[in-house]
Amino acid sequence: MFDGLILLGQGIVHFLTPTGLFNVAWATLLGLAIGILPGLTATMGVALLVTLTYKMPPDQAILTLMCVYLGAIYGGSRTAILLNIPGPPANAAATLDGHPLARQGKAGLAMGLATTSSTLGTLVGIFFLAIIAPVLSEAALRFGSYEFFWLALFGVVISGQMTGSDTPLKGYIAGILGLLVAMIGMETLHAHQRFTFGIPALGGGIDLIPAMVGAFGLAEILSSMKRTAVAHIAPVNDRVIPTFSEIFRYWKTIIRSGIIGTFVGIIPGVGEDVGSWSSYAAAKRASKHPEEFGKGSQEGLIAAETGDNAVVSAAMIPTLTLALPGSAAAAVLIAAMLIHGIRPGPMLMVENPAFLYQVVAMLLLATFANLVFGLSLTRLFIKVLSVPRERLMAVIYVLCVVGSFAITQRMFDVYVMLVFGVVGFILREMKYPMAPLVLGIVLGDLLDLNLRRGLQLTNGDPTPFFTRPISAVICLIIVVVVLMSIPAVSKRVRSLLTRSGGAQARS
Amino acid sequence: MQRPAGKRTYDMTTPAPSEAAVRARADLLTALVLVALGLAVLYLSWTMDRLEVRRIHPSTIPGLVPLVLGAALSLCGALLAWRSWRLATPGSGAALLRVLLSWTALRVAVVLALALVFTLGLVGRMPFWLAAGLFIFAFILLFETVLADEPRPFLVSLFWALAIAVAGGGGIYYVFGRIFLVRLP
């Protein structure tokens, strides 16, 4: 218990150097700008910045990326409030009440509430990260090939189920496509080259960073340039810093949304947008004034912003302890950590226990920077908001080319970026979610290796996959999730569950 | 938002099929592509080397997981095709074609064409800062004048395009190449 506190203290002190603080400041400002600019997302920002942090020391590099990630998720609330379009999709729920508040002349109040509730959400997430991660990490040490196979499958399936917008089928398809991408190149068990079609560059497989830069960079540029409508920025005339009573009147909502966000963050590949929508929905159900939701409810805005920011910290729990990315941006963070020689997973707490607490310290510093900048630099951010996208997107594309080229310095990765950009854009337009695709690419190798290694250990007997207790539980959850996504089954189960309630209501 | 399967989602009196119906038709096309892809993967994994020479256990063949994934993709694709077949309505094929030939589609095509020319044609044939500058200049000028809904005065756009091209191309070259010591294409 106290070891943890001491390590956390050391983690914070570790970054309180001029270099550390300088990195926090510029990375947070950059993250905020990325979040504010419509069409740029947190994942894209983190993926593009991996290149820039390539030559930095590992801890400073991850600190920079984390500040950009958190800054972008928070910065998007500005766009949501003032323009009525979300910066990153994570802030979509914040538009519902944030923009009506701005139209009532309370833009400053809305921004202040969003800022403080973002901070509180992150703090709730950090609290759970510091408590759950060490415990989970210790439990994960007992996981074998069987459990890791199921965990990888669980990640892809649950992410597909929860992010598939009009049908879970599309989520599953995206997940399978991602897994198939991971199959390209040399497999790890027998060193056999799969699906390389005689192209030497494919032998090493598809790197995550160029793929992500394509799917989140180029694809975003294409969809952002597609839109023709120009939005109108709401004016800000009132005070930005909220009073204590304005915030703590809703302490129940804050805690509830923080816990929901944490829970969503722990589930692999289910990102900030789901966290924000589910805590918004929960707040609406529990509220005394649900009729105000969507018309400028302060409670709704607080719920949405607390929820999505709690996801960011909580997403680090599976990312660090199991190497299962908690969100799409966390997948890029895993790739960045690997580049810098940090290996997330159950061994992290054994090999490098200080790192977990350094991550907690990074999140604390980034949150603090967000709070300070968010409440003080309002005018500057409105200027950023009015940058025309025609002028911005061209520069972003050049950065995409640089970002995908720089890590391994081959043009092949730039072509990978182009292909993923075009395919990613088409899939996005057809409402296929991107998170399961990313998760598939990250987890494909883990899934493949552990399945076949498990089979090798038992000489082809699959029973341990179903009889070991943890394996059995995860397997059961996967089966239930898949069954519930079949409309006929879920309808029947729901009618069974609600029959008694419905009968009471009618009588 | 989950739409109940099989339910017609638009009013019969409206002249154009709804976005959902158009998407259902587009889904049908992609679903067929996905089924084909799944079957191709299935075939390639089935015929993949089973490394019998190395006497590995037959349950650990390299093609095992791709085989299952290929089958799963074909199955999901087929289910999606079936679902979209039921959701699509008469006329949604034509509406899909209209979407593909619209103004927004043209904008996307232009962005893509510029990106392809820059990446495949310019990069590597000239210094990176020049290639980047040319791309940024052409991009801004096109989208602020010819392809804009409300075009700005030509000279203003020309000025901004030039300024951002020089600042962007030079800036990226300087920041990445000189400060962060990253190799540029």
XYZ file of C-alpha atoms in Angstrom:
692
model
C 0.000 0.000 0.000
C 2.632 2.497 1.144
C 5.067 1.174 -1.466
C 2.588 2.329 -4.055
C 2.324 5.811 -2.546
C 6.109 6.126 -2.346
C 6.499 4.998 -5.959
C 3.793 7.479 -7.002
C 5.586 10.279 -5.154
C 8.826 9.332 -6.856
C 7.003 9.239 -10.180
C 5.730 12.799 -9.743
C 9.091 14.118 -8.569
C 10.723 12.337 -11.517
C 8.904 14.612 -13.958
C 9.167 17.851 -11.975
C 12.280 18.880 -13.875
C 12.503 21.811 -16.315
C 12.544 19.382 -19.264
C 9.612 17.432 -17.905
C 7.491 20.510 -17.252
C 8.413 21.999 -20.618
C 7.293 18.800 -22.348
C 4.041 18.771 -20.356
C 3.330 22.370 -21.352
C 3.923 22.138 -25.094
C 2.450 18.660 -25.478
C -0.715 19.630 -23.613
C -1.112 22.794 -25.681
C -0.590 20.794 -28.867
C -3.056 18.158 -27.657
C -5.616 20.854 -26.857
C -5.187 22.346 -30.324
C -5.598 18.916 -31.922
C -8.726 18.295 -29.884
C -10.163 21.697 -30.715
C -9.584 21.495 -34.468
C -12.519 19.657 -36.020
C -11.358 16.648 -38.009
C -8.281 15.954 -35.918
C -8.650 13.195 -33.336
C -6.684 12.131 -30.274
C -5.589 8.893 -31.940
C -4.344 10.750 -34.994
C -2.432 13.226 -32.829
C -0.749 10.497 -30.809
C 0.071 8.463 -33.943
C 1.617 11.477 -35.699
C 3.605 12.483 -32.656
C 5.272 9.104 -32.164
C 7.693 10.215 -34.855
C 8.556 13.410 -33.061
C 9.280 11.633 -29.790
C 11.372 8.967 -31.493
C 14.709 10.340 -30.318
C 13.567 11.408 -26.826
C 14.321 9.395 -23.658
C 11.534 6.785 -23.141
C 9.889 8.362 -20.085
C 9.760 11.853 -21.623
C 8.451 10.424 -24.895
C 5.562 8.608 -23.220
C 4.885 11.684 -21.062
C 4.597 13.802 -24.220
C 2.265 11.326 -25.926
C 0.104 11.000 -22.829
C -0.267 14.788 -22.549
C -1.290 14.994 -26.204
C -3.827 12.177 -25.728
C -5.433 13.694 -22.641
C -5.264 17.224 -24.042
C -6.981 16.195 -27.272
C -9.805 14.366 -25.492
C -10.388 17.387 -23.294
C -9.885 19.998 -26.028
C -12.655 18.471 -28.106
C -15.224 19.676 -25.601
C -14.493 23.261 -26.717
C -15.442 22.466 -30.283
C -18.502 20.584 -29.084
C -19.710 23.568 -27.057
C -18.868 26.406 -29.440
C -19.379 24.811 -32.862
C -21.897 22.060 -32.113
C -19.635 19.501 -33.791
C -17.417 17.233 -31.727
C -13.629 17.583 -32.041
C -12.829 13.903 -31.587
C -15.919 11.604 -31.594
C -15.391 11.251 -27.840
C -17.031 14.635 -27.331
C -20.162 13.936 -29.371
C -22.291 13.601 -26.221
C -20.999 16.963 -25.015
C -22.566 18.723 -28.028
C -26.062 17.763 -26.851
C -26.018 20.045 -23.833
C -22.860 22.067 -24.346
C -24.009 23.864 -27.472
C -27.520 24.713 -26.176
C -25.810 26.234 -23.108
C -23.614 28.309 -25.416
C -26.660 29.488 -27.351
C -28.241 30.610 -24.079
C -25.216 32.872 -23.622
C -23.582 30.548 -21.109
C -20.648 29.405 -23.279
C -18.138 30.384 -20.604
C -19.986 28.445 -17.926
C -20.256 25.425 -20.231
C -16.520 25.489 -20.942
C -15.722 25.886 -17.260
C -17.968 22.973 -16.316
C -16.491 20.829 -19.075
C -12.982 21.655 -17.931
C -13.518 20.891 -14.270
C -15.541 17.766 -14.907
C -12.865 16.511 -17.323
C -10.329 16.953 -14.562
C -12.506 15.184 -12.022
C -13.182 12.362 -14.477
C -9.487 11.849 -15.057
C -8.892 11.859 -11.307
C -11.516 9.146 -10.741
C -9.879 7.106 -13.512
C -6.407 7.655 -12.063
C -7.637 6.540 -8.631
C -8.845 3.234 -10.062
C -5.732 2.862 -12.227
C -3.500 3.118 -9.174
C -5.625 0.611 -7.248
C -6.619 -1.944 -9.892
C -3.516 -2.111 -12.101
C -1.090 -3.629 -9.545
C -3.687 -6.224 -8.459
C -4.617 -7.148 -12.023
C -0.980 -7.292 -12.969
C -0.299 -9.790 -10.199
C -3.279 -11.902 -11.208
C -2.173 -11.772 -14.847
C 1.142 -13.373 -13.933
C -0.776 -16.616 -13.489
C -2.326 -16.357 -16.970
C -1.081 -18.881 -19.494
C -1.439 -19.238 -23.239
C -5.053 -20.365 -22.805
C -6.112 -17.255 -20.935
C -4.244 -14.914 -23.259
C -5.876 -16.465 -26.290
C -9.319 -15.863 -24.839
C -8.413 -12.361 -23.662
C -7.296 -11.411 -27.166
C -10.487 -12.830 -28.654
C -12.535 -11.161 -25.910
C -10.953 -7.799 -26.762
C -11.830 -8.009 -30.443
C -15.335 -9.426 -29.904
C -16.422 -7.002 -27.187
C -14.981 -4.056 -29.056
C -16.828 -5.153 -32.195
C -20.053 -5.607 -30.270
C -19.962 -2.284 -28.440
C -18.733 -0.022 -31.207
C -20.633 -1.411 -34.219
C -22.929 1.524 -34.926
C -25.877 0.167 -36.886
C -25.190 -3.546 -36.482
C -22.645 -5.499 -34.380
C -21.880 -7.441 -37.577
C -19.872 -4.495 -38.871
C -17.907 -4.376 -35.626
C -17.091 -8.068 -35.944
C -16.116 -7.668 -39.604
C -13.801 -4.788 -38.706
C -12.258 -6.947 -35.970
C -11.734 -9.908 -38.325
C -10.175 -7.631 -40.948
C -7.765 -6.319 -38.317
C -6.852 -9.842 -37.233
C -6.266 -10.803 -40.865
C -3.930 -7.825 -41.318
C -1.972 -9.125 -38.320
C -1.636 -12.514 -40.031
C 0.488 -10.993 -42.801
C 4.214 -11.605 -42.445
C 6.308 -14.026 -40.468
C 4.414 -15.908 -37.743
C 6.181 -16.418 -34.426
C 5.728 -20.134 -33.706
C 7.356 -21.751 -36.743
C 8.779 -18.651 -38.462
C 6.695 -19.327 -41.565
C 5.898 -16.434 -43.917
C 2.159 -16.007 -44.447
C 0.369 -14.000 -47.160
C 3.533 -12.258 -48.333
C 3.015 -13.133 -52.031
C 6.750 -12.940 -52.612
C 6.994 -9.275 -51.532
C 10.003 -9.027 -49.180
C 8.723 -5.891 -47.416
C 5.614 -7.794 -46.278
C 7.788 -10.357 -44.475
C 8.005 -8.196 -41.364
C 4.248 -7.707 -41.324
C 2.240 -4.486 -41.321
C 3.476 -1.992 -38.744
C 0.835 -0.512 -36.489
C 1.967 3.116 -36.677
C 1.707 3.581 -40.494
C -1.587 1.696 -40.443
C -2.937 3.971 -37.707
C -1.636 7.118 -39.368
C -3.552 6.032 -42.472
C -6.756 4.946 -40.778
C -6.914 7.938 -38.447
C -4.918 10.531 -40.408
C -5.595 10.293 -44.118
C -9.077 8.839 -43.567
C -9.951 11.777 -41.290
C -8.605 14.255 -43.839
C -10.796 12.712 -46.516
C -13.948 12.759 -44.401
C -13.250 16.238 -43.122
C -12.718 17.655 -46.635
C -15.888 15.916 -47.773
C -18.087 18.082 -45.569
C -19.021 21.405 -47.096
C -21.005 23.039 -44.308
C -19.253 25.784 -42.391
C -20.285 25.997 -38.760
C -20.784 29.149 -36.762
C -18.806 29.791 -33.587
C -20.904 30.766 -30.572
C -19.699 33.925 -28.792
C -18.242 33.763 -25.273
C -19.260 36.625 -23.012
C -19.569 35.168 -19.527
C -17.054 33.985 -16.934
C -15.244 30.704 -17.538
C -14.176 29.670 -14.041
C -17.115 27.915 -12.343
C -17.937 28.189 -8.649
C -17.626 25.235 -6.278
C -21.368 24.943 -5.852
C -21.953 24.813 -9.617
C -19.769 21.717 -9.805
C -20.317 19.919 -6.514
C -24.078 20.174 -6.721
C -23.665 17.259 -9.130
C -21.184 15.195 -7.106
C -23.306 12.065 -7.503
C -23.284 12.443 -11.286
C -19.531 13.021 -11.264
C -18.790 9.900 -9.238
C -21.259 7.777 -11.206
C -19.923 8.957 -14.564
C -16.346 8.496 -13.383
C -17.044 4.896 -12.402
C -18.897 4.155 -15.664
C -16.032 5.706 -17.624
C -13.518 3.645 -15.677
C -15.445 0.463 -16.362
C -15.690 1.243 -20.085
C -11.997 2.116 -20.150
C -11.002 -1.237 -18.672
C -12.853 -3.117 -21.433
C -10.318 -3.480 -24.255
C -10.879 -1.407 -27.366
C -14.007 0.335 -26.152
C -12.966 3.938 -26.159
C -13.919 7.379 -24.913
C -17.002 7.807 -27.081
C -18.750 4.785 -25.543
C -17.729 5.987 -22.064
C -19.169 9.398 -22.709
C -22.460 8.164 -24.197
C -23.063 5.569 -21.479
C -22.450 7.965 -18.615
C -24.677 10.538 -20.339
C -27.461 7.969 -20.648
C -27.041 6.874 -17.028
C -27.117 10.486 -15.812
C -30.304 11.116 -17.774
C -31.995 8.070 -16.234
C -30.979 9.060 -12.701
C -31.592 12.805 -13.052
C -34.406 14.680 -11.333
C -34.776 16.795 -14.469
C -34.337 14.413 -17.415
C -36.442 16.750 -19.560
C -33.614 19.333 -19.537
C -31.171 16.883 -21.133
C -30.416 17.949 -24.685
C -31.630 21.499 -24.001
C -28.653 22.762 -22.074
C -28.534 20.613 -18.961
C -25.393 21.286 -16.921
C -25.695 17.823 -15.446
C -25.657 16.232 -18.912
C -22.549 18.124 -19.955
C -20.785 17.180 -16.727
C -21.731 13.512 -17.169
C -20.485 13.382 -20.768
C -17.168 15.061 -20.039
C -16.471 13.164 -16.799
C -17.220 9.898 -18.582
C -14.885 10.330 -21.535
C -11.935 11.576 -19.519
C -12.239 8.764 -16.972
C -11.878 6.358 -19.897
C -8.449 7.751 -20.785
C -6.890 6.906 -17.421
C -8.794 3.656 -17.036
C -7.774 2.540 -20.532
C -4.241 2.401 -19.171
C -5.253 -0.465 -16.827
C -5.527 -3.225 -19.474
C -2.933 -1.467 -21.632
C -0.210 -1.633 -19.015
C -1.073 -4.868 -17.230
C -2.248 -7.112 -20.079
C -0.957 -5.263 -23.175
C -4.584 -5.176 -24.353
C -5.222 -1.609 -25.545
C -8.116 0.007 -23.711
C -8.796 2.371 -26.626
C -7.533 3.064 -30.143
C -5.118 5.736 -28.927
C -3.861 3.344 -26.247
C -2.968 0.917 -29.054
C -0.665 3.565 -30.494
C 0.767 4.127 -27.024
C 1.593 0.403 -26.813
C 3.406 0.638 -30.152
C 5.263 3.720 -28.917
C 6.247 1.992 -25.665
C 7.594 -0.976 -27.622
C 9.630 1.377 -29.826
C 11.131 2.850 -26.673
C 11.909 -0.547 -25.151
C 9.119 -0.595 -22.567
C 7.178 -3.862 -22.700
C 3.638 -3.500 -21.343
C 2.035 -6.678 -20.008
C 1.991 -8.736 -16.814
C 5.792 -8.599 -16.551
C 5.803 -4.788 -16.427
C 5.230 -4.709 -12.664
C 8.114 -7.163 -12.225
C 10.581 -5.652 -14.667
C 9.771 -1.980 -14.286
C 7.350 -1.334 -11.378
C 8.175 2.372 -11.280
C 6.784 2.839 -14.797
C 3.171 2.206 -13.809
C 3.372 4.967 -11.222
C 5.168 7.201 -13.691
C 2.146 6.799 -15.962
C -0.114 7.793 -13.073
C 2.129 10.817 -12.492
C 1.997 11.689 -16.217
C -1.799 11.614 -16.141
C -1.856 13.807 -13.035
C 0.480 16.362 -14.597
C -1.428 16.350 -17.894
C -4.738 16.843 -16.073
C -3.345 19.710 -14.084
C -1.974 21.329 -17.255
C -5.379 20.888 -18.926
C -7.111 22.565 -16.010
C -4.743 25.542 -15.989
C -4.693 26.066 -19.768
C -8.374 25.257 -20.123
C -9.486 27.908 -17.667
C -7.000 30.574 -18.717
C -6.449 30.482 -22.483
C -10.027 30.705 -23.726
C -9.423 33.426 -26.334
C -6.461 31.620 -27.859
C -8.478 28.457 -28.288
C -11.253 30.318 -30.074
C -8.606 31.578 -32.531
C -7.471 27.982 -33.105
C -11.070 26.990 -33.728
C -11.362 29.399 -36.629
C -8.415 28.022 -38.624
C -9.878 27.069 -42.036
C -9.565 23.344 -42.624
C -8.504 23.815 -46.269
C -5.290 25.372 -45.007
C -4.782 22.860 -42.231
C -5.469 19.526 -43.871
C -2.755 19.868 -46.515
C -0.139 20.317 -43.806
C -1.599 17.395 -41.831
C -1.243 15.128 -44.843
C 2.423 16.031 -45.215
C 2.801 15.143 -41.524
C 1.087 11.800 -42.202
C 3.718 11.025 -44.846
C 6.545 12.040 -42.508
C 5.011 10.153 -39.580
C 4.649 6.884 -41.432
C 8.061 7.112 -43.099
C 10.250 8.129 -40.204
C 10.125 5.095 -37.940
C 11.600 2.465 -40.241
C 12.595 4.827 -43.043
C 11.109 2.914 -45.929
C 8.633 4.154 -48.522
C 6.749 0.864 -48.110
C 5.281 2.191 -44.845
C 4.057 5.302 -46.640
C 2.218 3.077 -49.122
C 0.759 1.136 -46.189
C -0.474 4.456 -44.817
C -2.101 5.314 -48.171
C -3.862 1.943 -48.424
C -5.116 2.096 -44.845
C -6.218 5.674 -45.383
C -8.360 4.842 -48.391
C -9.737 1.584 -46.967
C -10.254 3.256 -43.588
C -12.183 6.104 -45.220
C -14.441 3.707 -47.127
C -15.072 1.618 -44.000
C -15.798 4.763 -41.970
C -18.257 6.034 -44.574
C -19.995 2.669 -44.420
C -20.208 3.003 -40.622
C -17.669 0.320 -39.782
C -16.044 1.161 -36.433
C -12.265 1.644 -36.430
C -11.530 0.474 -32.861
C -12.031 -3.287 -33.479
C -9.855 -3.042 -36.602
C -7.033 -1.514 -34.583
C -7.508 -4.009 -31.787
C -7.395 -6.838 -34.314
C -4.079 -5.615 -35.699
C -2.608 -5.305 -32.203
C -3.985 -8.564 -30.822
C -3.726 -10.786 -33.916
C -0.288 -12.066 -33.097
C -1.154 -12.643 -29.426
C -4.266 -14.600 -30.401
C -2.570 -16.705 -33.065
C 0.545 -17.483 -31.047
C -1.270 -18.385 -27.836
C -3.859 -20.568 -29.516
C -1.256 -22.671 -31.292
C 1.174 -22.669 -28.391
C -1.614 -23.900 -26.117
C -2.456 -26.644 -28.593
C 1.206 -27.566 -28.890
C 1.527 -27.889 -25.103
C -1.350 -30.372 -24.992
C -0.511 -32.125 -28.258
C -3.592 -30.813 -29.988
C -6.062 -31.306 -27.138
C -8.230 -28.169 -26.768
C -9.811 -29.057 -23.385
C -7.669 -26.734 -21.192
C -9.091 -23.816 -23.175
C -12.478 -24.654 -21.701
C -11.696 -26.234 -18.347
C -9.251 -23.813 -16.739
C -11.438 -21.553 -14.551
C -10.439 -18.130 -15.922
C -10.470 -19.433 -19.503
C -13.928 -20.895 -18.980
C -15.301 -17.596 -17.633
C -13.898 -15.481 -20.484
C -15.074 -18.048 -23.030
C -18.566 -17.967 -21.539
C -18.667 -14.161 -21.687
C -17.629 -14.230 -25.355
C -20.348 -16.764 -26.199
C -23.003 -14.698 -24.393
C -21.859 -11.478 -26.105
C -21.966 -13.071 -29.560
C -25.344 -14.705 -28.915
C -26.841 -11.465 -27.605
C -25.770 -9.666 -30.781
C -28.046 -11.934 -32.826
C -31.333 -9.978 -32.999
C -33.583 -13.047 -32.711
C -31.806 -14.276 -29.562
C -31.525 -10.919 -27.831
C -35.194 -10.134 -28.529
C -36.251 -13.393 -26.904
C -33.963 -12.921 -23.894
C -35.173 -9.353 -23.429
C -38.808 -10.347 -23.639
C -38.154 -13.070 -21.046
C -36.496 -10.555 -18.740
C -39.101 -7.823 -19.138
C -42.184 -10.032 -19.167
C -42.723 -9.794 -15.431
C -42.032 -6.024 -15.369
C -44.331 -5.431 -18.358
C -47.123 -7.496 -16.819
C -46.946 -5.462 -13.628
C -47.049 -2.217 -15.548
C -50.153 -3.272 -17.476
C -52.111 -4.425 -14.418
C -28.585 2.966 -32.524
C -29.703 -0.423 -33.668
C -32.336 -0.554 -36.324
C -34.737 -3.465 -36.149
C -33.877 -5.812 -38.990
C -36.268 -5.957 -41.885
C -38.153 -2.791 -40.995
C -38.542 -0.217 -43.762
C -36.995 2.880 -42.320
C -38.335 5.598 -44.585
C -41.672 6.975 -45.509
C -43.001 5.673 -48.854
C -44.168 9.149 -49.880
C -40.674 10.689 -49.835
C -39.185 10.823 -53.332
C -35.581 9.824 -52.564
C -34.676 6.717 -50.569
C -33.317 7.530 -47.108
C -29.653 7.485 -46.223
C -30.194 4.174 -44.439
C -31.590 2.556 -47.587
C -28.698 3.870 -49.662
C -26.265 2.532 -47.119
C -28.038 -0.825 -47.152
C -27.378 -1.044 -50.884
C -23.749 -0.050 -50.408
C -23.522 -2.601 -47.596
C -24.731 -5.275 -49.950
C -21.893 -4.506 -52.359
C -19.217 -4.464 -49.657
C -20.657 -7.608 -48.104
C -20.162 -9.419 -51.416
C -16.573 -8.157 -51.594
C -16.031 -9.340 -48.007
C -17.422 -12.797 -48.774
C -15.072 -13.039 -51.758
C -12.149 -11.900 -49.601
C -13.086 -14.413 -46.897
C -13.232 -17.245 -49.412
C -9.891 -16.215 -50.898
C -8.302 -16.244 -47.428
C -9.939 -19.602 -46.764
C -8.452 -21.054 -49.954
C -4.981 -19.565 -49.331
C -4.899 -20.828 -45.726
C -6.097 -24.293 -46.741
C -3.344 -24.575 -49.354
C -0.721 -22.955 -47.079
C 2.399 -25.015 -46.349
C 1.642 -27.344 -43.409
C 5.358 -27.821 -42.688
C 5.018 -31.620 -42.655
C 8.753 -31.850 -43.404
C 9.455 -30.280 -40.041
C 7.022 -32.685 -38.317
C 5.117 -30.012 -36.440
C 1.895 -31.020 -34.717
C -0.979 -30.758 -37.223
C -2.949 -28.541 -34.825
C -0.224 -25.884 -34.893
C -0.058 -25.366 -38.678
C 0.514 -21.714 -39.693
C -2.738 -21.681 -41.653
C -4.948 -22.560 -38.670
C -5.990 -19.110 -37.478
C -6.265 -17.557 -40.979
C -8.469 -20.506 -41.932
C -10.856 -19.782 -39.074
C -10.730 -16.033 -39.779
C -11.466 -16.573 -43.474
C -14.475 -18.698 -42.583
C -15.666 -16.143 -40.021
C -15.297 -13.289 -42.501
C -17.278 -15.160 -45.151
C -19.984 -15.940 -42.606
C -20.244 -12.344 -41.341
C -20.164 -11.050 -44.921
C -22.962 -13.417 -45.909
C -25.061 -12.367 -42.901
C -24.491 -8.708 -43.739
C -25.444 -9.332 -47.375
C -28.658 -11.025 -46.239
C -29.453 -8.177 -43.839
C -28.817 -5.470 -46.440
C -30.818 -7.360 -49.050
C -33.823 -7.126 -46.751
C -33.224 -3.442 -45.904
C -32.560 -2.203 -49.447
C -35.501 -0.746 -51.307
C -36.247 -0.172 -54.994
C -34.391 2.875 -56.222
C -31.686 2.749 -53.577
C -29.179 1.505 -56.164
C -29.706 4.652 -58.246
C -29.489 6.792 -55.120
C -26.178 5.154 -54.264
C -24.899 6.000 -57.730
C -25.994 9.616 -57.207
C -23.988 9.728 -53.954
C -20.950 8.361 -55.784
C -21.252 11.021 -58.480
C -21.955 13.941 -56.165
C -20.009 17.104 -55.429
C -18.714 15.717 -52.120
C -17.429 12.614 -53.895
C -15.560 14.881 -56.310
C -13.934 16.716 -53.401
C -12.805 13.423 -51.890
C -11.477 12.277 -55.273
C -9.480 15.485 -55.664
C -7.930 15.150 -52.185
C -7.030 11.565 -52.983
C -5.595 12.428 -56.397
C -3.452 15.206 -54.913
C -2.258 12.878 -52.152
C -1.359 10.171 -54.665
C 0.510 12.560 -56.969
C 2.419 13.947 -53.985
C 3.259 10.580 -52.432
C 3.967 8.507 -55.515
C 5.100 11.188 -57.942
C 6.818 14.022 -56.083
C 8.338 12.498 -52.941
C 11.769 11.083 -53.673
C 12.180 12.930 -56.966
C 12.937 16.308 -55.414
C 13.897 17.652 -51.983
C 11.141 16.887 -49.467
C 10.519 20.536 -48.552
C 9.850 21.372 -52.212
C 7.493 18.433 -52.714
C 5.622 19.302 -49.516
C 5.421 22.971 -50.505
C 4.048 22.172 -53.957
C 1.444 19.832 -52.508
C 0.286 22.320 -49.867
C 0.128 25.138 -52.432
C -1.959 23.138 -54.913
C -4.232 21.779 -52.181
C -5.077 25.137 -50.613
C -5.479 26.931 -53.931
C -7.826 24.291 -55.355
C -10.012 23.993 -52.281
C -10.259 27.729 -51.653
C -11.149 28.689 -55.204
C -12.439 26.108 -57.690
C -13.797 23.559 -55.207
C -15.018 25.970 -52.520
C -18.694 26.584 -51.850
C -18.006 30.217 -51.074
C -14.768 31.029 -52.932
C -12.514 33.634 -51.383
C -10.893 36.322 -53.572
C -8.274 34.646 -55.778
C -5.385 36.874 -54.728
C -6.084 36.317 -51.023
C -6.099 32.562 -51.526
C -2.975 32.748 -53.645
C -1.199 34.677 -50.912
C -2.230 32.257 -48.165
C -1.459 29.195 -50.272
C 2.035 30.518 -50.987
C 2.644 31.549 -47.385
C 1.496 28.247 -45.887
C 3.328 26.241 -48.550
C 6.605 27.976 -47.723
C 6.030 27.925 -43.950
C 4.666 24.353 -43.931
C 7.231 22.799 -46.260
C 10.145 24.635 -44.697
C 8.829 24.312 -41.144
C 8.308 20.561 -41.324
C 11.739 20.147 -42.912
C 13.341 22.252 -40.204
C 11.480 20.873 -37.157
C 11.704 17.210 -38.110
C 14.963 17.130 -40.012
C 17.018 19.581 -37.989
C 15.573 19.715 -34.454
C 14.222 16.210 -33.918
C 16.721 14.590 -36.304
C 14.101 12.484 -38.067
C 14.969 11.214 -41.570
C 12.556 12.583 -44.167
C 11.502 10.734 -47.317
